[in-house]
Amino acid sequence: MKAIMFPGQGAQAKGMGAGLFERYPAITREASEILGYAVDELCLRDPQNQLSSTMYTQPALYVVNALCYFAARDDGLERPEYLLGHSLGEYNALLVAGAFDFAAGLRLVKKRGEIMSQAKDGGLLAVLKTDASQLRQAVAEHGLESLDFANYNTPTQTILAGPKADLARLAQILAERSIQSVPLRVGGAFHSRYMAPAAREFAAHLASFAFAPLQIPVIANATGRPYPAGGTPALLAEQLCAPVRWVDSVRYLMSRGQVEYVEMGAKKVLTRMVNEIQQSAPPPETPAGDPPEQAACLSRVASDGPSAAGAPCEPARAPAAPAGSTPGGDGGLAPSDLGNPAFCREYGLKYAYLTGSMYRGISSVDMLIRLGRAGLMGYLGAGGLSLAQIEASIEAIRRALGGQRPFGLNLLCNLADPQAETATVELYLRHQIRFVEASAFMSITPALVLYRLAGLRRDQSGAIRCDNRILAKVSSPEVARAFLEPAPRRIVEKLLSDGRITADQAEMAHDVAMSSELCIEADSGGHTSMGMPAVLFPAMVRLRDEIVAERRYPGRVYLGLAGGIGTPAAAAAAFLLGADFVMTGSINQCTVESGTSATVKELLQAMEVQDTEYAPAGDMLEIGARIQVLKRGSFFAARANKLHALYQQWESVDEIPEKTRRHLEHHYFKRPLAEVWDETRQYLLRTGKGTALERADKSPKHKMALVFRWYFAYTSRLAFEGNPQSKVDYQVHTGPSMGAFNQWVKGTALEPWTNRHVDQIAERLMEGTAEFLDQRLRALARRAPDRAASSV
């Protein structure tokens, strides 16, 4: 079990962060913009001697702590089971746990430092080589009720806070007893009752701040126990006038089992504290309670602060659950009970819920940021975007989420241009993208194998670890089998001979499946095989279990379900079938964050469950792959099916009857077919796809396919542009779940799409699913006694 620790004020030193600011220039720039000064200049050179001033110290330490963690994580540090930080360092622990992103956390710390720097009276005194109980006795004997215990750092190191004159008097008393004490150079009596005004001001500031649920337990300074759900704002305000219970925090972790402590930063002050705590015999469960004055201060912070700041500060521990109750709180199911908890832990998610990618950025940067901040995750719709657009999207998401929340990108099968598929993977590898959703693949390609194998490594014990996770969307057992098996040997050998993977990675490839997760896609929007989930999913479960048992893979391959999930009843069915997670798609297209046009969102909002149709997929026209699209208000499906019929019937554009060609030019393409071909030819030359052009010159049939594909690109572009005059030509991928969702939210605040936000939909859907299942299970339980009685 691993715990990561972050130091607080006192760990600062000129030169800190050397090498880190250069490694993370974008984060450094963002931090400097937020703070209004060059944070790297402050940390490395401190030209104005400001680094020891509270309002500068705290933001500087937060930035350096964060960069230390980012570097360790990028160098292979594994996800911890627990997080903790000393005073200011607790903000870095909360950052890693997902409570907020880097920028938001820095703004909080900046405000905290400004407020605390206003505390001019009072100070701190460190008392060494004396236990807290003896120190408390000395304080009581000499009537020093004005002093508070600010830090329980180790069993023999305690810090007191209060008026400087009384601290000096205590230091003299201790010196007479040969007890060493050291005044600390700080601006105020931190972590004491004297910080109550600052705590109230900070609580008011916290009331306007939205905290995401913690994905990793964080041990709170104020309680020495993990943060309870919803307790972040209250505990952060309380922390200013409550003692830092570092001894309790470490002993709590000691009670959980063997812990490996990893400290961020160079000084290792916390590591020395932990070593002393571990070597000492544990005292009673907690130190004596806070002095009455300090306890009263904690209560005043809670009662005087706005209600939005959280529950009362004293006590701040989560209440014990009643016997026999469930996490739902009232004996019922909670959203977090659904799906596989191991899947949630590995992904760092609040719920067993993902949002799938949608083409050309419909699942947008804004969508992924909003999900990440809510403790959820989605996949960017990278299909149809240029490499430059994808790269800019990655950087934007990382900036917004501070590198702390997981997000994924789509990899769309590209039969027409395998080189483009490989170039996309190479971009993902350069940016260390750890989650990829593989869509529309009929077989395993070299690009997929390169991505998967490039993430293979061995940990210190020699066990295989794979940092690059592929979630494969599949709808047939044949394709599922390909992703459940190891990478094809011929592809592995070719990558090895080309120097794209190491010999060790080639060897490990035998022992891992191509996919970390399979998402079984039933009848969905976009590419679909029109499968029935009740038939398809159990068959995939059996297939997975057989192959995993035969191959003896070291880890689990998770199975999720997508397609048709737009209501609690549909999601409940997926979980009852045994899905480890669910994935939504169509319903997210009709949200504020969606990258499609407002006109399309209006059409989707008006959809009913029967308003879809099947059409040929433009990217797979030759093989007859199908997509599901919006039928209501659009002629696209009928026209696309007509083009596919013409493709099957004729060998070239020239063979198509002239009357039909004129009809296509006037109603479909809105220009002569010769002009369409000229545009297509110029595009192929401009994008370096000469091979396709050469093939078209030799094959009139292939040339016809390229001309017809222009129509699919054109209709998709019209939908993105949102010109109301072109509605009848919109190509909008969607499934009937969109209509079902519309019916479910009819008459509620979510009926207009302008009120639909992707994270709120997830929350509402998972809450509704838990409630739906709970009601059904209770109804079944009530029927059981009746059946038993009737059989007597």
PDB file of C-alpha atoms in Angstrom, residues 611-758:
ATOM      1  CA  ASP A 611     -36.917   8.816 -35.510  1.00  0.00           C
ATOM      2  CA  THR A 612     -33.785   7.002 -36.695  1.00  0.00           C
ATOM      3  CA  GLU A 613     -32.807   5.168 -39.873  1.00  0.00           C
ATOM      4  CA  TYR A 614     -29.916   3.042 -41.096  1.00  0.00           C
ATOM      5  CA  ALA A 615     -27.626   4.283 -43.846  1.00  0.00           C
ATOM      6  CA  PRO A 616     -24.297   3.197 -45.370  1.00  0.00           C
ATOM      7  CA  ALA A 617     -21.132   4.429 -43.660  1.00  0.00           C
ATOM      8  CA  GLY A 618     -19.204   6.779 -45.912  1.00  0.00           C
ATOM      9  CA  ASP A 619     -15.801   5.601 -44.682  1.00  0.00           C
ATOM     10  CA  MET A 620     -16.707   1.962 -45.361  1.00  0.00           C
ATOM     11  CA  LEU A 621     -18.964   2.370 -48.380  1.00  0.00           C
ATOM     12  CA  GLU A 622     -17.406  -0.488 -50.340  1.00  0.00           C
ATOM     13  CA  ILE A 623     -17.958  -3.144 -47.646  1.00  0.00           C
ATOM     14  CA  GLY A 624     -21.490  -2.031 -46.803  1.00  0.00           C
ATOM     15  CA  ALA A 625     -20.973  -1.097 -43.154  1.00  0.00           C
ATOM     16  CA  ARG A 626     -24.005   0.639 -41.646  1.00  0.00           C
ATOM     17  CA  ILE A 627     -24.556   3.674 -39.460  1.00  0.00           C
ATOM     18  CA  GLN A 628     -27.659   4.792 -37.570  1.00  0.00           C
ATOM     19  CA  VAL A 629     -28.702   8.386 -38.206  1.00  0.00           C
ATOM     20  CA  LEU A 630     -31.445  10.898 -37.515  1.00  0.00           C
ATOM     21  CA  LYS A 631     -34.371  10.438 -39.911  1.00  0.00           C
ATOM     22  CA  ARG A 632     -36.719  13.132 -38.671  1.00  0.00           C
ATOM     23  CA  GLY A 633     -36.312  16.307 -40.735  1.00  0.00           C
ATOM     24  CA  SER A 634     -33.479  14.959 -42.920  1.00  0.00           C
ATOM     25  CA  PHE A 635     -33.269  13.220 -46.319  1.00  0.00           C
ATOM     26  CA  PHE A 636     -29.730  12.030 -45.660  1.00  0.00           C
ATOM     27  CA  ALA A 637     -30.564   8.375 -44.915  1.00  0.00           C
ATOM     28  CA  ALA A 638     -32.707   7.960 -48.035  1.00  0.00           C
ATOM     29  CA  ARG A 639     -30.139   9.678 -50.249  1.00  0.00           C
ATOM     30  CA  ALA A 640     -27.177   7.780 -48.791  1.00  0.00           C
ATOM     31  CA  ASN A 641     -28.966   4.464 -49.338  1.00  0.00           C
ATOM     32  CA  LYS A 642     -29.669   5.514 -52.937  1.00  0.00           C
ATOM     33  CA  LEU A 643     -25.971   6.230 -53.520  1.00  0.00           C
ATOM     34  CA  HIS A 644     -24.999   2.853 -52.115  1.00  0.00           C
ATOM     35  CA  ALA A 645     -27.517   1.135 -54.373  1.00  0.00           C
ATOM     36  CA  LEU A 646     -26.032   2.956 -57.379  1.00  0.00           C
ATOM     37  CA  TYR A 647     -22.539   1.934 -56.285  1.00  0.00           C
ATOM     38  CA  GLN A 648     -23.590  -1.701 -56.180  1.00  0.00           C
ATOM     39  CA  GLN A 649     -25.433  -1.493 -59.513  1.00  0.00           C
ATOM     40  CA  TRP A 650     -22.884   0.335 -61.691  1.00  0.00           C
ATOM     41  CA  GLU A 651     -19.150   0.060 -62.339  1.00  0.00           C
ATOM     42  CA  SER A 652     -18.460   3.766 -62.826  1.00  0.00           C
ATOM     43  CA  VAL A 653     -20.062   7.206 -62.608  1.00  0.00           C
ATOM     44  CA  ASP A 654     -20.204   7.344 -66.405  1.00  0.00           C
ATOM     45  CA  GLU A 655     -22.410   4.215 -66.533  1.00  0.00           C
ATOM     46  CA  ILE A 656     -25.081   5.807 -64.360  1.00  0.00           C
ATOM     47  CA  PRO A 657     -28.000   6.962 -66.580  1.00  0.00           C
ATOM     48  CA  GLU A 658     -27.763  10.643 -67.462  1.00  0.00           C
ATOM     49  CA  LYS A 659     -31.142  11.482 -65.926  1.00  0.00           C
ATOM     50  CA  THR A 660     -30.051   9.960 -62.622  1.00  0.00           C
ATOM     51  CA  ARG A 661     -26.719  11.805 -62.730  1.00  0.00           C
ATOM     52  CA  ARG A 662     -28.490  15.133 -63.270  1.00  0.00           C
ATOM     53  CA  HIS A 663     -30.799  14.367 -60.342  1.00  0.00           C
ATOM     54  CA  LEU A 664     -27.774  13.640 -58.119  1.00  0.00           C
ATOM     55  CA  GLU A 665     -26.039  16.850 -59.185  1.00  0.00           C
ATOM     56  CA  HIS A 666     -29.098  19.024 -58.563  1.00  0.00           C
ATOM     57  CA  HIS A 667     -30.524  17.514 -55.342  1.00  0.00           C
ATOM     58  CA  TYR A 668     -27.636  15.689 -53.673  1.00  0.00           C
ATOM     59  CA  PHE A 669     -24.303  17.286 -54.553  1.00  0.00           C
ATOM     60  CA  LYS A 670     -25.557  20.761 -55.545  1.00  0.00           C
ATOM     61  CA  ARG A 671     -22.836  20.885 -58.252  1.00  0.00           C
ATOM     62  CA  PRO A 672     -21.641  18.862 -61.294  1.00  0.00           C
ATOM     63  CA  LEU A 673     -20.090  15.492 -60.507  1.00  0.00           C
ATOM     64  CA  ALA A 674     -17.033  16.516 -62.525  1.00  0.00           C
ATOM     65  CA  GLU A 675     -16.514  19.378 -60.088  1.00  0.00           C
ATOM     66  CA  VAL A 676     -16.923  16.982 -57.177  1.00  0.00           C
ATOM     67  CA  TRP A 677     -14.204  14.767 -58.607  1.00  0.00           C
ATOM     68  CA  ASP A 678     -11.922  17.737 -59.165  1.00  0.00           C
ATOM     69  CA  GLU A 679     -12.339  18.800 -55.507  1.00  0.00           C
ATOM     70  CA  THR A 680     -11.696  15.229 -54.398  1.00  0.00           C
ATOM     71  CA  ARG A 681      -8.589  14.972 -56.553  1.00  0.00           C
ATOM     72  CA  GLN A 682      -7.184  18.230 -55.187  1.00  0.00           C
ATOM     73  CA  TYR A 683      -7.847  17.066 -51.635  1.00  0.00           C
ATOM     74  CA  LEU A 684      -6.008  13.779 -52.191  1.00  0.00           C
ATOM     75  CA  LEU A 685      -3.019  15.605 -53.678  1.00  0.00           C
ATOM     76  CA  ARG A 686      -2.997  18.199 -50.899  1.00  0.00           C
ATOM     77  CA  THR A 687      -3.083  15.590 -48.138  1.00  0.00           C
ATOM     78  CA  GLY A 688      -0.469  13.315 -49.677  1.00  0.00           C
ATOM     79  CA  LYS A 689      -2.852  10.466 -50.502  1.00  0.00           C
ATOM     80  CA  GLY A 690      -1.495   9.784 -53.956  1.00  0.00           C
ATOM     81  CA  THR A 691      -2.008   6.035 -53.594  1.00  0.00           C
ATOM     82  CA  ALA A 692      -5.791   6.449 -53.499  1.00  0.00           C
ATOM     83  CA  LEU A 693      -5.547   8.716 -56.546  1.00  0.00           C
ATOM     84  CA  GLU A 694      -3.510   6.170 -58.474  1.00  0.00           C
ATOM     85  CA  ARG A 695      -6.030   3.481 -57.610  1.00  0.00           C
ATOM     86  CA  ALA A 696      -8.885   5.703 -58.801  1.00  0.00           C
ATOM     87  CA  ASP A 697      -7.114   6.299 -62.120  1.00  0.00           C
ATOM     88  CA  LYS A 698      -6.961   2.529 -62.615  1.00  0.00           C
ATOM     89  CA  SER A 699     -10.399   1.647 -61.190  1.00  0.00           C
ATOM     90  CA  PRO A 700     -13.539   3.590 -62.257  1.00  0.00           C
ATOM     91  CA  LYS A 701     -15.401   1.773 -59.479  1.00  0.00           C
ATOM     92  CA  HIS A 702     -13.039   3.149 -56.852  1.00  0.00           C
ATOM     93  CA  LYS A 703     -13.301   6.596 -58.418  1.00  0.00           C
ATOM     94  CA  MET A 704     -17.089   6.375 -58.054  1.00  0.00           C
ATOM     95  CA  ALA A 705     -16.688   5.428 -54.388  1.00  0.00           C
ATOM     96  CA  LEU A 706     -14.507   8.508 -53.811  1.00  0.00           C
ATOM     97  CA  VAL A 707     -17.042  10.762 -55.521  1.00  0.00           C
ATOM     98  CA  PHE A 708     -19.871   9.349 -53.407  1.00  0.00           C
ATOM     99  CA  ARG A 709     -17.789   9.726 -50.235  1.00  0.00           C
ATOM    100  CA  TRP A 710     -17.640  13.444 -50.954  1.00  0.00           C
ATOM    101  CA  TYR A 711     -21.392  13.536 -50.310  1.00  0.00           C
ATOM    102  CA  PHE A 712     -20.950  11.942 -46.867  1.00  0.00           C
ATOM    103  CA  ALA A 713     -18.290  14.488 -45.914  1.00  0.00           C
ATOM    104  CA  TYR A 714     -20.452  17.314 -47.297  1.00  0.00           C
ATOM    105  CA  THR A 715     -23.565  16.350 -45.326  1.00  0.00           C
ATOM    106  CA  SER A 716     -21.550  15.964 -42.138  1.00  0.00           C
ATOM    107  CA  ARG A 717     -20.045  19.411 -42.651  1.00  0.00           C
ATOM    108  CA  LEU A 718     -23.490  20.937 -43.177  1.00  0.00           C
ATOM    109  CA  ALA A 719     -24.609  19.567 -39.801  1.00  0.00           C
ATOM    110  CA  PHE A 720     -21.582  21.060 -38.052  1.00  0.00           C
ATOM    111  CA  GLU A 721     -22.107  24.443 -39.717  1.00  0.00           C
ATOM    112  CA  GLY A 722     -25.759  24.455 -38.662  1.00  0.00           C
ATOM    113  CA  ASN A 723     -27.249  26.446 -41.555  1.00  0.00           C
ATOM    114  CA  PRO A 724     -31.025  26.037 -41.039  1.00  0.00           C
ATOM    115  CA  GLN A 725     -31.564  26.199 -44.816  1.00  0.00           C
ATOM    116  CA  SER A 726     -29.635  22.931 -45.249  1.00  0.00           C
ATOM    117  CA  LYS A 727     -31.408  20.845 -42.581  1.00  0.00           C
ATOM    118  CA  VAL A 728     -32.707  18.288 -45.083  1.00  0.00           C
ATOM    119  CA  ASP A 729     -29.121  17.293 -45.925  1.00  0.00           C
ATOM    120  CA  TYR A 730     -27.804  16.979 -42.358  1.00  0.00           C
ATOM    121  CA  GLN A 731     -25.978  13.763 -41.506  1.00  0.00           C
ATOM    122  CA  VAL A 732     -26.488  13.293 -37.767  1.00  0.00           C
ATOM    123  CA  HIS A 733     -25.375  10.064 -36.116  1.00  0.00           C
ATOM    124  CA  THR A 734     -27.705   9.061 -33.290  1.00  0.00           C
ATOM    125  CA  GLY A 735     -29.526   6.106 -31.822  1.00  0.00           C
ATOM    126  CA  PRO A 736     -33.030   5.736 -30.364  1.00  0.00           C
ATOM    127  CA  SER A 737     -31.625   6.329 -26.858  1.00  0.00           C
ATOM    128  CA  MET A 738     -31.784  10.035 -27.702  1.00  0.00           C
ATOM    129  CA  GLY A 739     -35.550   9.818 -28.118  1.00  0.00           C
ATOM    130  CA  ALA A 740     -35.887   7.724 -24.960  1.00  0.00           C
ATOM    131  CA  PHE A 741     -33.887  10.287 -23.000  1.00  0.00           C
ATOM    132  CA  ASN A 742     -36.105  13.091 -24.314  1.00  0.00           C
ATOM    133  CA  GLN A 743     -39.182  11.264 -23.075  1.00  0.00           C
ATOM    134  CA  TRP A 744     -37.589  10.630 -19.677  1.00  0.00           C
ATOM    135  CA  VAL A 745     -36.697  14.297 -19.052  1.00  0.00           C
ATOM    136  CA  LYS A 746     -39.868  15.765 -20.568  1.00  0.00           C
ATOM    137  CA  GLY A 747     -41.362  18.339 -18.225  1.00  0.00           C
ATOM    138  CA  THR A 748     -38.152  18.667 -16.174  1.00  0.00           C
ATOM    139  CA  ALA A 749     -35.364  21.239 -16.159  1.00  0.00           C
ATOM    140  CA  LEU A 750     -33.432  19.020 -18.574  1.00  0.00           C
ATOM    141  CA  GLU A 751     -36.044  19.178 -21.326  1.00  0.00           C
ATOM    142  CA  PRO A 752     -34.392  22.096 -23.199  1.00  0.00           C
ATOM    143  CA  TRP A 753     -30.943  21.200 -24.480  1.00  0.00           C
ATOM    144  CA  THR A 754     -29.608  24.531 -23.228  1.00  0.00           C
ATOM    145  CA  ASN A 755     -29.945  23.158 -19.680  1.00  0.00           C
ATOM    146  CA  ARG A 756     -28.257  19.845 -20.435  1.00  0.00           C
ATOM    147  CA  HIS A 757     -24.694  19.494 -19.189  1.00  0.00           C
ATOM    148  CA  VAL A 758     -22.826  16.247 -19.708  1.00  0.00           C
TER     149      VAL A 758
END
